[in-house]
Tab-separated table of N, CA and C in Angstrom:
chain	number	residue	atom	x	y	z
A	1	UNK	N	15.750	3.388	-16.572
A	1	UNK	CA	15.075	2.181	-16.098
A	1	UNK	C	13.700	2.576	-15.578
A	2	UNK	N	12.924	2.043	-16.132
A	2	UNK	CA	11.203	2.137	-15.189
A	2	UNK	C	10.940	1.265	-14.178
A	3	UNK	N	10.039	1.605	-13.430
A	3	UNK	CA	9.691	1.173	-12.288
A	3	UNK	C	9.584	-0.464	-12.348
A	4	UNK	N	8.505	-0.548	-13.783
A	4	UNK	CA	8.615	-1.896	-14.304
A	4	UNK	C	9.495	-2.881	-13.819
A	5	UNK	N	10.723	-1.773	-14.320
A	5	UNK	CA	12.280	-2.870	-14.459
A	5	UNK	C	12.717	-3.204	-13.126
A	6	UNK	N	12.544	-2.000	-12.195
A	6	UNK	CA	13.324	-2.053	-11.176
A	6	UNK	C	13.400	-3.914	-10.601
A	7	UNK	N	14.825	-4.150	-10.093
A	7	UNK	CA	14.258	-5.165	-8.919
A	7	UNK	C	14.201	-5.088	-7.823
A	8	UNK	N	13.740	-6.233	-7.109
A	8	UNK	CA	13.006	-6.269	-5.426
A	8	UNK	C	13.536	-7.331	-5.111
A	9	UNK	N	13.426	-7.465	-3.744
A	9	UNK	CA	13.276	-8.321	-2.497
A	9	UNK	C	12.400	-9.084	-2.595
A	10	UNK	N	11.200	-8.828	-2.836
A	10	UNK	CA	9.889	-9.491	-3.100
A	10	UNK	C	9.428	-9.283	-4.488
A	11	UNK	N	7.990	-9.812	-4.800
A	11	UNK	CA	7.422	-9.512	-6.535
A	11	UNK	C	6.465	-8.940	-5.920
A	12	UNK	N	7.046	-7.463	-7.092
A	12	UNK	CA	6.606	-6.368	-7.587
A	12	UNK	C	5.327	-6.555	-9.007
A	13	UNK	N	4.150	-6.716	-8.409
A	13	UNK	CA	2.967	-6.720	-9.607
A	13	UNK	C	3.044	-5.360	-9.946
A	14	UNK	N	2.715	-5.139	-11.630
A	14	UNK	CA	1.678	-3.668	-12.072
A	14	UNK	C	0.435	-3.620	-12.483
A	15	UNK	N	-0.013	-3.453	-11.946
A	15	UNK	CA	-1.520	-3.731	-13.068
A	15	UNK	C	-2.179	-3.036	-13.993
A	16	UNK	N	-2.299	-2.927	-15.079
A	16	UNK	CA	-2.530	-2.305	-16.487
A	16	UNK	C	-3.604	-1.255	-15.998
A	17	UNK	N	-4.678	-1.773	-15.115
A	17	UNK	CA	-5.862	-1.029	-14.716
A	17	UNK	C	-6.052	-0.771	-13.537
A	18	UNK	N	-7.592	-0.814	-13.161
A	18	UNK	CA	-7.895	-0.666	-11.678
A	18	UNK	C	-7.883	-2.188	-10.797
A	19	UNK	N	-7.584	-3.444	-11.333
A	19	UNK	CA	-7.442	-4.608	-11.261
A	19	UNK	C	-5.978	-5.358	-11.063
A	20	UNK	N	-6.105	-6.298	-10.489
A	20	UNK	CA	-4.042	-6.566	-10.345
A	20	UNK	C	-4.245	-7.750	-11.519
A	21	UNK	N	-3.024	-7.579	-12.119
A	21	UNK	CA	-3.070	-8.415	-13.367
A	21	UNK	C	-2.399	-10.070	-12.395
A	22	UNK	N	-3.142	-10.969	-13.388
A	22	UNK	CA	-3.083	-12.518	-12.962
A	22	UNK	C	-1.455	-12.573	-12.986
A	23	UNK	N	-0.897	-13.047	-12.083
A	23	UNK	CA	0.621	-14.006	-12.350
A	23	UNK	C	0.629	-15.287	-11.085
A	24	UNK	N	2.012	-15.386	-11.286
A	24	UNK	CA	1.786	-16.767	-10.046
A	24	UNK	C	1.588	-16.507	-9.246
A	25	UNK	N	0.414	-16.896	-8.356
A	25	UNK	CA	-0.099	-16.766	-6.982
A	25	UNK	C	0.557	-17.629	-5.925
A	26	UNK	N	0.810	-16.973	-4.706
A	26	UNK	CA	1.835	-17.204	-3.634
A	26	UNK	C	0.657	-19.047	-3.226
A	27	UNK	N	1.441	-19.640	-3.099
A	27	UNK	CA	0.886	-20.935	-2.683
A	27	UNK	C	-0.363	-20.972	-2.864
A	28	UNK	N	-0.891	-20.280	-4.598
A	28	UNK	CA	-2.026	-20.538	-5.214
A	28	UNK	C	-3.453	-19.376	-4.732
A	29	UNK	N	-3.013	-18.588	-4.093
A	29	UNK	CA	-3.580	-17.218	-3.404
A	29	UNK	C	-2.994	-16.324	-3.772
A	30	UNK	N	-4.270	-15.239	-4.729
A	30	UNK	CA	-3.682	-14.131	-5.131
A	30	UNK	C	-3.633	-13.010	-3.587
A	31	UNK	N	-2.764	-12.115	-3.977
A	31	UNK	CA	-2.261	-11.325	-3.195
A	31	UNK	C	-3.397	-10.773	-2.121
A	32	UNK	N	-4.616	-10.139	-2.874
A	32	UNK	CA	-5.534	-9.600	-2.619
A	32	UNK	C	-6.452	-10.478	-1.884
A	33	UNK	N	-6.570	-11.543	-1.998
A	33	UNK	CA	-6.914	-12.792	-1.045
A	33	UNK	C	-6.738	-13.071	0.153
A	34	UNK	N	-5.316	-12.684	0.248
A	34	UNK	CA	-4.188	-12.836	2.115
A	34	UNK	C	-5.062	-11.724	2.174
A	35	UNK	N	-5.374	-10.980	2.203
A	35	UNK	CA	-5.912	-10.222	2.884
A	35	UNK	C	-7.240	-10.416	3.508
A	36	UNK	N	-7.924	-11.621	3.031
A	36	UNK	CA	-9.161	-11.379	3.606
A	36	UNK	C	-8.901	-12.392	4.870
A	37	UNK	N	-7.967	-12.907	5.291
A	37	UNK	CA	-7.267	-13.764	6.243
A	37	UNK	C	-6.566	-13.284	7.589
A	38	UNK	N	-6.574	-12.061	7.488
A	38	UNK	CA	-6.614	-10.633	8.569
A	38	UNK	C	-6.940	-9.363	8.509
A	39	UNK	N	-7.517	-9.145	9.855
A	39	UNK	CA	-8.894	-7.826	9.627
A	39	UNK	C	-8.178	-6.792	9.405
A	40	UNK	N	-6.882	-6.389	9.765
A	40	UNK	CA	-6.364	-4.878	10.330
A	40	UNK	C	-4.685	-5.178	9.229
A	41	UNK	N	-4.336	-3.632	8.540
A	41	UNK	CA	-3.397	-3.501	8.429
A	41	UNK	C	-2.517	-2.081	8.943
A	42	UNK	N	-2.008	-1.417	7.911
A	42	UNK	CA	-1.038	-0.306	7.841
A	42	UNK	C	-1.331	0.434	6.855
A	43	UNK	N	-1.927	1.997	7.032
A	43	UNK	CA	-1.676	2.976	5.880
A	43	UNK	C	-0.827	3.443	6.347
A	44	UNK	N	-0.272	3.781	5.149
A	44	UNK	CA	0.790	4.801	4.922
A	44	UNK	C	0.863	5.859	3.761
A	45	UNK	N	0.933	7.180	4.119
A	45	UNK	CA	0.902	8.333	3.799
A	45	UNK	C	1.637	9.405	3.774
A	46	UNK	N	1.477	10.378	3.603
A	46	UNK	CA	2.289	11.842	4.055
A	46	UNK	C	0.881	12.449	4.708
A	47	UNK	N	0.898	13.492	5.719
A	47	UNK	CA	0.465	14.446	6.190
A	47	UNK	C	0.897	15.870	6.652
A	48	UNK	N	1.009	16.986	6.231
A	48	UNK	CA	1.892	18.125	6.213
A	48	UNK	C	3.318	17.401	5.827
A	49	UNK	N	3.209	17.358	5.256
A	49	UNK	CA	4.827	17.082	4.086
A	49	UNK	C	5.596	15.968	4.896
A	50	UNK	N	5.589	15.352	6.173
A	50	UNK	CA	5.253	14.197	6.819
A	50	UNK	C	4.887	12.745	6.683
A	51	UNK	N	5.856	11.739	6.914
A	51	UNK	CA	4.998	10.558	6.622
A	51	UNK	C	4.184	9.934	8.083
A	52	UNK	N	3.371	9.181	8.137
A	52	UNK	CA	2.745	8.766	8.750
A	52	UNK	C	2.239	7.405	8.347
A	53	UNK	N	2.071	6.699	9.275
A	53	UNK	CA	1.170	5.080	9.370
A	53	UNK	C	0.387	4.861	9.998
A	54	UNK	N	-0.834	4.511	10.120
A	54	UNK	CA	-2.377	4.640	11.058
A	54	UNK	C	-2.832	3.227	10.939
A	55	UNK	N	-3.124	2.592	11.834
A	55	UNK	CA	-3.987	1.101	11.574
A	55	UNK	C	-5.100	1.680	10.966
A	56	UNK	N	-6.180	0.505	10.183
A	56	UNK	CA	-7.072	0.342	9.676
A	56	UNK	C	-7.763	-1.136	9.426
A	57	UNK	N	-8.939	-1.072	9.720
A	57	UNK	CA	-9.930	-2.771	9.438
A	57	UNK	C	-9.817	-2.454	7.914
A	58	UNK	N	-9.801	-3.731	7.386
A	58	UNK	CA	-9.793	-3.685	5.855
A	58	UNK	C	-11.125	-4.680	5.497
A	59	UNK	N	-11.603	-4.527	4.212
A	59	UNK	CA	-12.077	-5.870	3.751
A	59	UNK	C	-11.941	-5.845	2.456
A	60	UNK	N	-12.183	-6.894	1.841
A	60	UNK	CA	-11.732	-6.545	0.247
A	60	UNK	C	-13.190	-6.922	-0.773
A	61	UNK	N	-13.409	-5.499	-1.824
A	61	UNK	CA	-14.451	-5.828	-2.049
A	61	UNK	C	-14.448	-5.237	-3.835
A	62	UNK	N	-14.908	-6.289	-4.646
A	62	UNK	CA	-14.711	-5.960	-5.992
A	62	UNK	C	-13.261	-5.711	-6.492
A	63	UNK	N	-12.468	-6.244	-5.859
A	63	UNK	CA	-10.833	-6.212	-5.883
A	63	UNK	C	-10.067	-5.327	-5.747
A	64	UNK	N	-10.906	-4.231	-4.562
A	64	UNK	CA	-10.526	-2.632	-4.077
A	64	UNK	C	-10.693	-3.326	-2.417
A	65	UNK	N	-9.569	-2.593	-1.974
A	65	UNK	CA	-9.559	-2.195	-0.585
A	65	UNK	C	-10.373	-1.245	0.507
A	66	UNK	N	-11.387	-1.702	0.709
A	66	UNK	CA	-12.234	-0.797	1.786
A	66	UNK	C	-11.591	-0.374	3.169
A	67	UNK	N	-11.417	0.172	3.653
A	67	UNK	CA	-10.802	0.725	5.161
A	67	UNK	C	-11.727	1.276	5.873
A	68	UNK	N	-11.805	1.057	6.896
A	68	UNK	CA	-12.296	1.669	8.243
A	68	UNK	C	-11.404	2.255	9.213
A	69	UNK	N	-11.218	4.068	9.573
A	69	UNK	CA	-10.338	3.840	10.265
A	69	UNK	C	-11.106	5.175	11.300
A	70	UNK	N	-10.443	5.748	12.811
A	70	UNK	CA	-11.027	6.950	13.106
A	70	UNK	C	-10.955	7.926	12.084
A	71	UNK	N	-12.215	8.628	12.196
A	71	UNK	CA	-12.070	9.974	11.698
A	71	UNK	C	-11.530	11.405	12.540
A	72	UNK	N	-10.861	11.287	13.781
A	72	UNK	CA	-10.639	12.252	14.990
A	72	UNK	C	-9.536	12.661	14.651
A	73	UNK	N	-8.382	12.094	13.405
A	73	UNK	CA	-6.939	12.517	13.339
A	73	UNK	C	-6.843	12.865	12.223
A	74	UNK	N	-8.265	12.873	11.332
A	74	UNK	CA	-7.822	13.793	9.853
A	74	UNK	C	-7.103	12.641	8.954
A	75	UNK	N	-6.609	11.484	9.371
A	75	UNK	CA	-6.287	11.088	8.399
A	75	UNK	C	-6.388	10.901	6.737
A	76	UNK	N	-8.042	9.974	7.046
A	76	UNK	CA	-8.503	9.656	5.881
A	76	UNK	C	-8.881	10.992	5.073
A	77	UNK	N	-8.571	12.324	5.558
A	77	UNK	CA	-9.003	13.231	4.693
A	77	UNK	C	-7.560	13.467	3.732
A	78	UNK	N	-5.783	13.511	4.758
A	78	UNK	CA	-4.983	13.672	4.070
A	78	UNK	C	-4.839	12.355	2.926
A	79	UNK	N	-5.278	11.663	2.552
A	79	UNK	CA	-5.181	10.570	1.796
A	79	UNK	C	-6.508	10.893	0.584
A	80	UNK	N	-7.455	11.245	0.965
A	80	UNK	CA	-8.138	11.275	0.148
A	80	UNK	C	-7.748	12.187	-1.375
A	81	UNK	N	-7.559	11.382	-2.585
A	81	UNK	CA	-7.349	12.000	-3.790
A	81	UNK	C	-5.703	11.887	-3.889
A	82	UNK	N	-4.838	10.839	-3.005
A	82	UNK	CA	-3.477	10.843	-3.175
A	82	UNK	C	-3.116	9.069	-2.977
A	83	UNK	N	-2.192	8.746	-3.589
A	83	UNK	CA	-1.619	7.924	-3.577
A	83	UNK	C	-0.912	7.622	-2.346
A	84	UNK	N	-1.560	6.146	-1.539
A	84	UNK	CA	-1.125	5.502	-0.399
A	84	UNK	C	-0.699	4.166	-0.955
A	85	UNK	N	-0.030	3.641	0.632
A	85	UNK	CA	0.446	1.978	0.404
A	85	UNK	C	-0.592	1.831	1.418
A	86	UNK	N	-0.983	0.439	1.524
A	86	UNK	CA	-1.471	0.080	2.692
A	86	UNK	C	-1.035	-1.880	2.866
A	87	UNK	N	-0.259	-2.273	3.978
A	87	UNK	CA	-0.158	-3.559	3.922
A	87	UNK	C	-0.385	-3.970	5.349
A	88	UNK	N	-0.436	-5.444	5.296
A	88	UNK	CA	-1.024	-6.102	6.382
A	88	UNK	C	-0.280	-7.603	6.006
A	89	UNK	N	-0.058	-8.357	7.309
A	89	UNK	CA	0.585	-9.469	7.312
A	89	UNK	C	0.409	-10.743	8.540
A	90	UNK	N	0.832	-12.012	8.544
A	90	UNK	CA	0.376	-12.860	9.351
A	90	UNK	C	1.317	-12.858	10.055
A	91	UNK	N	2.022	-11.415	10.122
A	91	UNK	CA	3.356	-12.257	11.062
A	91	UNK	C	2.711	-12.424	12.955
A	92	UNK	N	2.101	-12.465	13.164
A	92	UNK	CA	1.191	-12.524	14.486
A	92	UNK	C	1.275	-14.066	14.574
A	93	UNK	N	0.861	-14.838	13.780
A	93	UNK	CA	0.715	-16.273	13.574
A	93	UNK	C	2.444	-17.130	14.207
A	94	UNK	N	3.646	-16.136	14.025
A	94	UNK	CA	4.513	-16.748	14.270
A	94	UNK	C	5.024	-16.586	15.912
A	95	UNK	N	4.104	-15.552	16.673
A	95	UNK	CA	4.207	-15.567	18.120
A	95	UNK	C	2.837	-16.401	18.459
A	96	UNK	N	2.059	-16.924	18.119
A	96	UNK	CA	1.144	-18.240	18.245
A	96	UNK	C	1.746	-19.455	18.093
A	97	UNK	N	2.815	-19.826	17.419
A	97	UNK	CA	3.366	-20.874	17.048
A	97	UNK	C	2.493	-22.053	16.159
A	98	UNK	N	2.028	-21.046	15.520
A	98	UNK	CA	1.359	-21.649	13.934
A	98	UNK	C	1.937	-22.661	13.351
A	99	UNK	N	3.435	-22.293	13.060
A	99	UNK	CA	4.926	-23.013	12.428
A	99	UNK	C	4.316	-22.788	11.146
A	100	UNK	N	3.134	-21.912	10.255
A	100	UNK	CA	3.104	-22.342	8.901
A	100	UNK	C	4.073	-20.952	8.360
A	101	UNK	N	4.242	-20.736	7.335
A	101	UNK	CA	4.509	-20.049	6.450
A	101	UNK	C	3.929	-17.991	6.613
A	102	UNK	N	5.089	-17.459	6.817
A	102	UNK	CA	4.758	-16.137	6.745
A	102	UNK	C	4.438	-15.510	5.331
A	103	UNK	N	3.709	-14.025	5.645
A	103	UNK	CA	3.594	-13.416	4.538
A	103	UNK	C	3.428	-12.128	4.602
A	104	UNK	N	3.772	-10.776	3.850
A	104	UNK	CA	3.282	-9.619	4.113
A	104	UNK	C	2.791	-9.003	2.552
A	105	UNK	N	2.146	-8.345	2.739
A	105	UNK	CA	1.452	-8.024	1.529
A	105	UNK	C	1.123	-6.650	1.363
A	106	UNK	N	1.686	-5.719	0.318
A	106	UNK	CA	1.394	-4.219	0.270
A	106	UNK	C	0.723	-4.024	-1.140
A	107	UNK	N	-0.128	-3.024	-0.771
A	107	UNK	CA	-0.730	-2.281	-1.909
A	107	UNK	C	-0.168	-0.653	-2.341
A	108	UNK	N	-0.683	-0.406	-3.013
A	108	UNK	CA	0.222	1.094	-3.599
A	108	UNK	C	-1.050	1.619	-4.421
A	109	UNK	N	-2.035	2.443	-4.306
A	109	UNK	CA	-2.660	2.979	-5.204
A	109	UNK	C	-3.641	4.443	-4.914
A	110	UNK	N	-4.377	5.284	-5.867
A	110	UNK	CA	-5.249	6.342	-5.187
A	110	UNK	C	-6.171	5.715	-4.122
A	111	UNK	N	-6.680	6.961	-3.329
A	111	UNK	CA	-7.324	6.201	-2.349
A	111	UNK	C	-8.423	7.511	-2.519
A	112	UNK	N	-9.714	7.129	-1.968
A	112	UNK	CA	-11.162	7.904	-2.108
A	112	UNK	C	-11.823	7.787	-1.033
A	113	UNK	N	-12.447	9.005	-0.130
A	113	UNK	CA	-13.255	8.973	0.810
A	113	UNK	C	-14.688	8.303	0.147
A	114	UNK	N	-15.363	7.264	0.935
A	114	UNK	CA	-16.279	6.687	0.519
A	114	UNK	C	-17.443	6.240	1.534
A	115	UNK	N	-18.644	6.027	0.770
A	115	UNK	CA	-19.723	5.819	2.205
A	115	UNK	C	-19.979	4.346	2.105
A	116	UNK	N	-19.534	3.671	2.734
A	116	UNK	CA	-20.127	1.915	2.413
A	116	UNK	C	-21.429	1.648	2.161
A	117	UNK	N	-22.129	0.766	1.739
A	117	UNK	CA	-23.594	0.416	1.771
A	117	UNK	C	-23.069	-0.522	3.234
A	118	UNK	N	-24.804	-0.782	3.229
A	118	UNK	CA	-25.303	-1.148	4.943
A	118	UNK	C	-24.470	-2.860	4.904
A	119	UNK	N	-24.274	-3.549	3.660
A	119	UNK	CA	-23.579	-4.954	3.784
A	119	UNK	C	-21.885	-5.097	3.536
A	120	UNK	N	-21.298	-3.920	3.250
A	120	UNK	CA	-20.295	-3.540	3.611
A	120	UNK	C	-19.945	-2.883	5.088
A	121	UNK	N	-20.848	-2.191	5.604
A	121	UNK	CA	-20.492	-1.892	6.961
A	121	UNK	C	-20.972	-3.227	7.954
A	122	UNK	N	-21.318	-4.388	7.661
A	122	UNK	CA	-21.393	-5.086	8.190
A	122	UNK	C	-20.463	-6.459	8.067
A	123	UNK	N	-19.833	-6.465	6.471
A	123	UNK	CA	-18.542	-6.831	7.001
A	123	UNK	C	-17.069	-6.578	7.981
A	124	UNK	N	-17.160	-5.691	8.189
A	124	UNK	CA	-16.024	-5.113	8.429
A	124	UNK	C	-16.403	-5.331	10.325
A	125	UNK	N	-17.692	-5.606	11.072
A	125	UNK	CA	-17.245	-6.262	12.138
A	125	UNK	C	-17.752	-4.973	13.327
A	126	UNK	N	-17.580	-5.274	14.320
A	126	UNK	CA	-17.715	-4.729	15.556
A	126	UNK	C	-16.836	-3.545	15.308
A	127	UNK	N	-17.141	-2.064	15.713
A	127	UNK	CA	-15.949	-1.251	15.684
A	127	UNK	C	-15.374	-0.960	17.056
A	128	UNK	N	-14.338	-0.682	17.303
A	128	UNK	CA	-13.855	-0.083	18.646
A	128	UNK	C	-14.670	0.844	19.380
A	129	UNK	N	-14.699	0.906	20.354
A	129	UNK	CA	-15.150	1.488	21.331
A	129	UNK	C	-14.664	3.270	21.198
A	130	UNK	N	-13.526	3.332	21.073
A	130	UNK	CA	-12.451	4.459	21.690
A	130	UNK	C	-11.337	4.509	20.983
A	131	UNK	N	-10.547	4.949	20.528
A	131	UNK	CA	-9.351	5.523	20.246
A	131	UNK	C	-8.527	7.018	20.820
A	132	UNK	N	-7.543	6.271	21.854
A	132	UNK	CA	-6.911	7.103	22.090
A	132	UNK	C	-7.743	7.947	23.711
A	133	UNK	N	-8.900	7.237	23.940
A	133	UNK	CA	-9.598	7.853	24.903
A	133	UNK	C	-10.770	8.562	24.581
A	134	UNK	N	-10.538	8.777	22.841
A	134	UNK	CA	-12.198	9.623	22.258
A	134	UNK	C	-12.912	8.586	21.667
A	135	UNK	N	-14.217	8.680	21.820
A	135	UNK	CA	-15.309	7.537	21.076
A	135	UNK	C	-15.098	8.096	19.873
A	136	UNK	N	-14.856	6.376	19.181
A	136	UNK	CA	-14.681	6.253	17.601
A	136	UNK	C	-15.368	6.690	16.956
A	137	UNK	N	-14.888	7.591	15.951
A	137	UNK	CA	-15.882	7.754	14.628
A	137	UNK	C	-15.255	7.098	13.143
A	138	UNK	N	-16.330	6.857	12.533
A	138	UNK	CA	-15.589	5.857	11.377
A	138	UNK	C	-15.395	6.708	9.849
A	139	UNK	N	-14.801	6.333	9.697
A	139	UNK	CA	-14.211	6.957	8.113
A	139	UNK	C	-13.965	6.201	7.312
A	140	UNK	N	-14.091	6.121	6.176
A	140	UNK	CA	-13.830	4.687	5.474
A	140	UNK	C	-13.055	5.480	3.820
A	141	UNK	N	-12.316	4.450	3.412
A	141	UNK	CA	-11.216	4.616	2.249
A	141	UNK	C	-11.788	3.697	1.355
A	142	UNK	N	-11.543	3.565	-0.132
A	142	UNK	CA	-11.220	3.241	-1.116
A	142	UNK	C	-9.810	3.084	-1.453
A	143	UNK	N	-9.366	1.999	-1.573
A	143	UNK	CA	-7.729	2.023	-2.012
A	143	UNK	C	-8.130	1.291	-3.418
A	144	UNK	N	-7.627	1.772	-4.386
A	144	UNK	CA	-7.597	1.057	-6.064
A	144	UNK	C	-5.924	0.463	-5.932
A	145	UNK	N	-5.543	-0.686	-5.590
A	145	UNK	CA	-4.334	-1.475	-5.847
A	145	UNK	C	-4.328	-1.354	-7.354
A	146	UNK	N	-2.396	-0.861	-7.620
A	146	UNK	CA	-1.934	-0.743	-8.717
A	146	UNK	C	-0.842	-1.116	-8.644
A	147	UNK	N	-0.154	-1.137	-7.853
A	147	UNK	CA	1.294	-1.940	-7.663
A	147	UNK	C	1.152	-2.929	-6.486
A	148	UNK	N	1.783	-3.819	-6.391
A	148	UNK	CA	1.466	-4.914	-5.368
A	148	UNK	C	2.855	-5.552	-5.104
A	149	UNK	N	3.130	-5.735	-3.788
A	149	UNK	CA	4.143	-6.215	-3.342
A	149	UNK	C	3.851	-7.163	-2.082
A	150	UNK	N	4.565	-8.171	-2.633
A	150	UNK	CA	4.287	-9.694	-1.576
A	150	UNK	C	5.578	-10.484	-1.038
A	151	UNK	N	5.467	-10.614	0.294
A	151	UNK	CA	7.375	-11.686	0.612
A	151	UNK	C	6.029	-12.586	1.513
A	152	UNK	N	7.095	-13.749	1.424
A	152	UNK	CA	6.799	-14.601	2.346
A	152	UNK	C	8.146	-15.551	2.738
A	153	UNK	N	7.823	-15.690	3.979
A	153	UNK	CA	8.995	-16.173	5.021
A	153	UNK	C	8.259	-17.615	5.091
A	154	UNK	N	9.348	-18.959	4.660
A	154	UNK	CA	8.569	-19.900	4.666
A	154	UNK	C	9.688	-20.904	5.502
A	155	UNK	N	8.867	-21.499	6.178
A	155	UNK	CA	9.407	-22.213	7.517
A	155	UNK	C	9.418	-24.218	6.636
């Protein structure tokens, strides 16, 4: 059985390329879209043979995942040239008492140390002050989405 085949909990996209191929979009929003609807998600990785998860600001740009995250923990270097997930979700909206419709949304693809231009570092917003007690330094990712995975909890 290939990955293709496997089934899920949620729908499992593949995308032929560096692009997520068109199918039915969750209440008419492709996957890659929810995302521009909250700033911060979840990488996830290995580091020394280790998994690990690190927040990150995202924005989405040319239908690749940009990240901003510290550079003080080495992360974005163990990722660089390896295959990460990275997802992010509204479940925040349901301790607001929104009452609309949940969603979480993961990506799966290589990821690339990268330098933003000056209108990309200006999407992505105010950066933190500090992490952890050390002044932030920024690092930024490339994620190429190739597999895509989406649930939504609908009220």
């Amino acid at each position: 059985m290939s990955f293709d085949e496997l089934p899920a909990a949620g729908t499992i996209r593949r995308a032929p390329t560096s692009t997520i191929e068109r199918t039915e979009p969750i209440r008419g929003v492709e996957p890659i879209e929810l995302l521009r609807r909250v700033p911060y998600g979840r990488l996830a990785t290995s580091m020394r043979a280790l998994p690990f998860l690190t927040v990150a600001r995202h924005i989405v740009c040319d239908g690749r995942i940009l990240l901003r995250m510290h550079s003080g923990f080495g992360h974005h270097e163990a990722c660089d040239g390896s295959v990460v997930a990275y997802g992010a979700d509204n479940y925040n909206d349901a301790a607001s008492g929104d009452g609309g419709d949940l969603w979480s949304v993961q990506f799966t693809g290589p990821a690339e140390i990268v330098h933003p231009c000056p209108e990309q570092e200006l999407l992505f917003g105010a950066a933190p002050v500090s992490v952890n007690g050390e002044p932030f330094a920024p690092a930024y990712l490339r994620v190429d989405p190739h597999f895509v995975t989406e649930h939504t909890l609908n009220f």
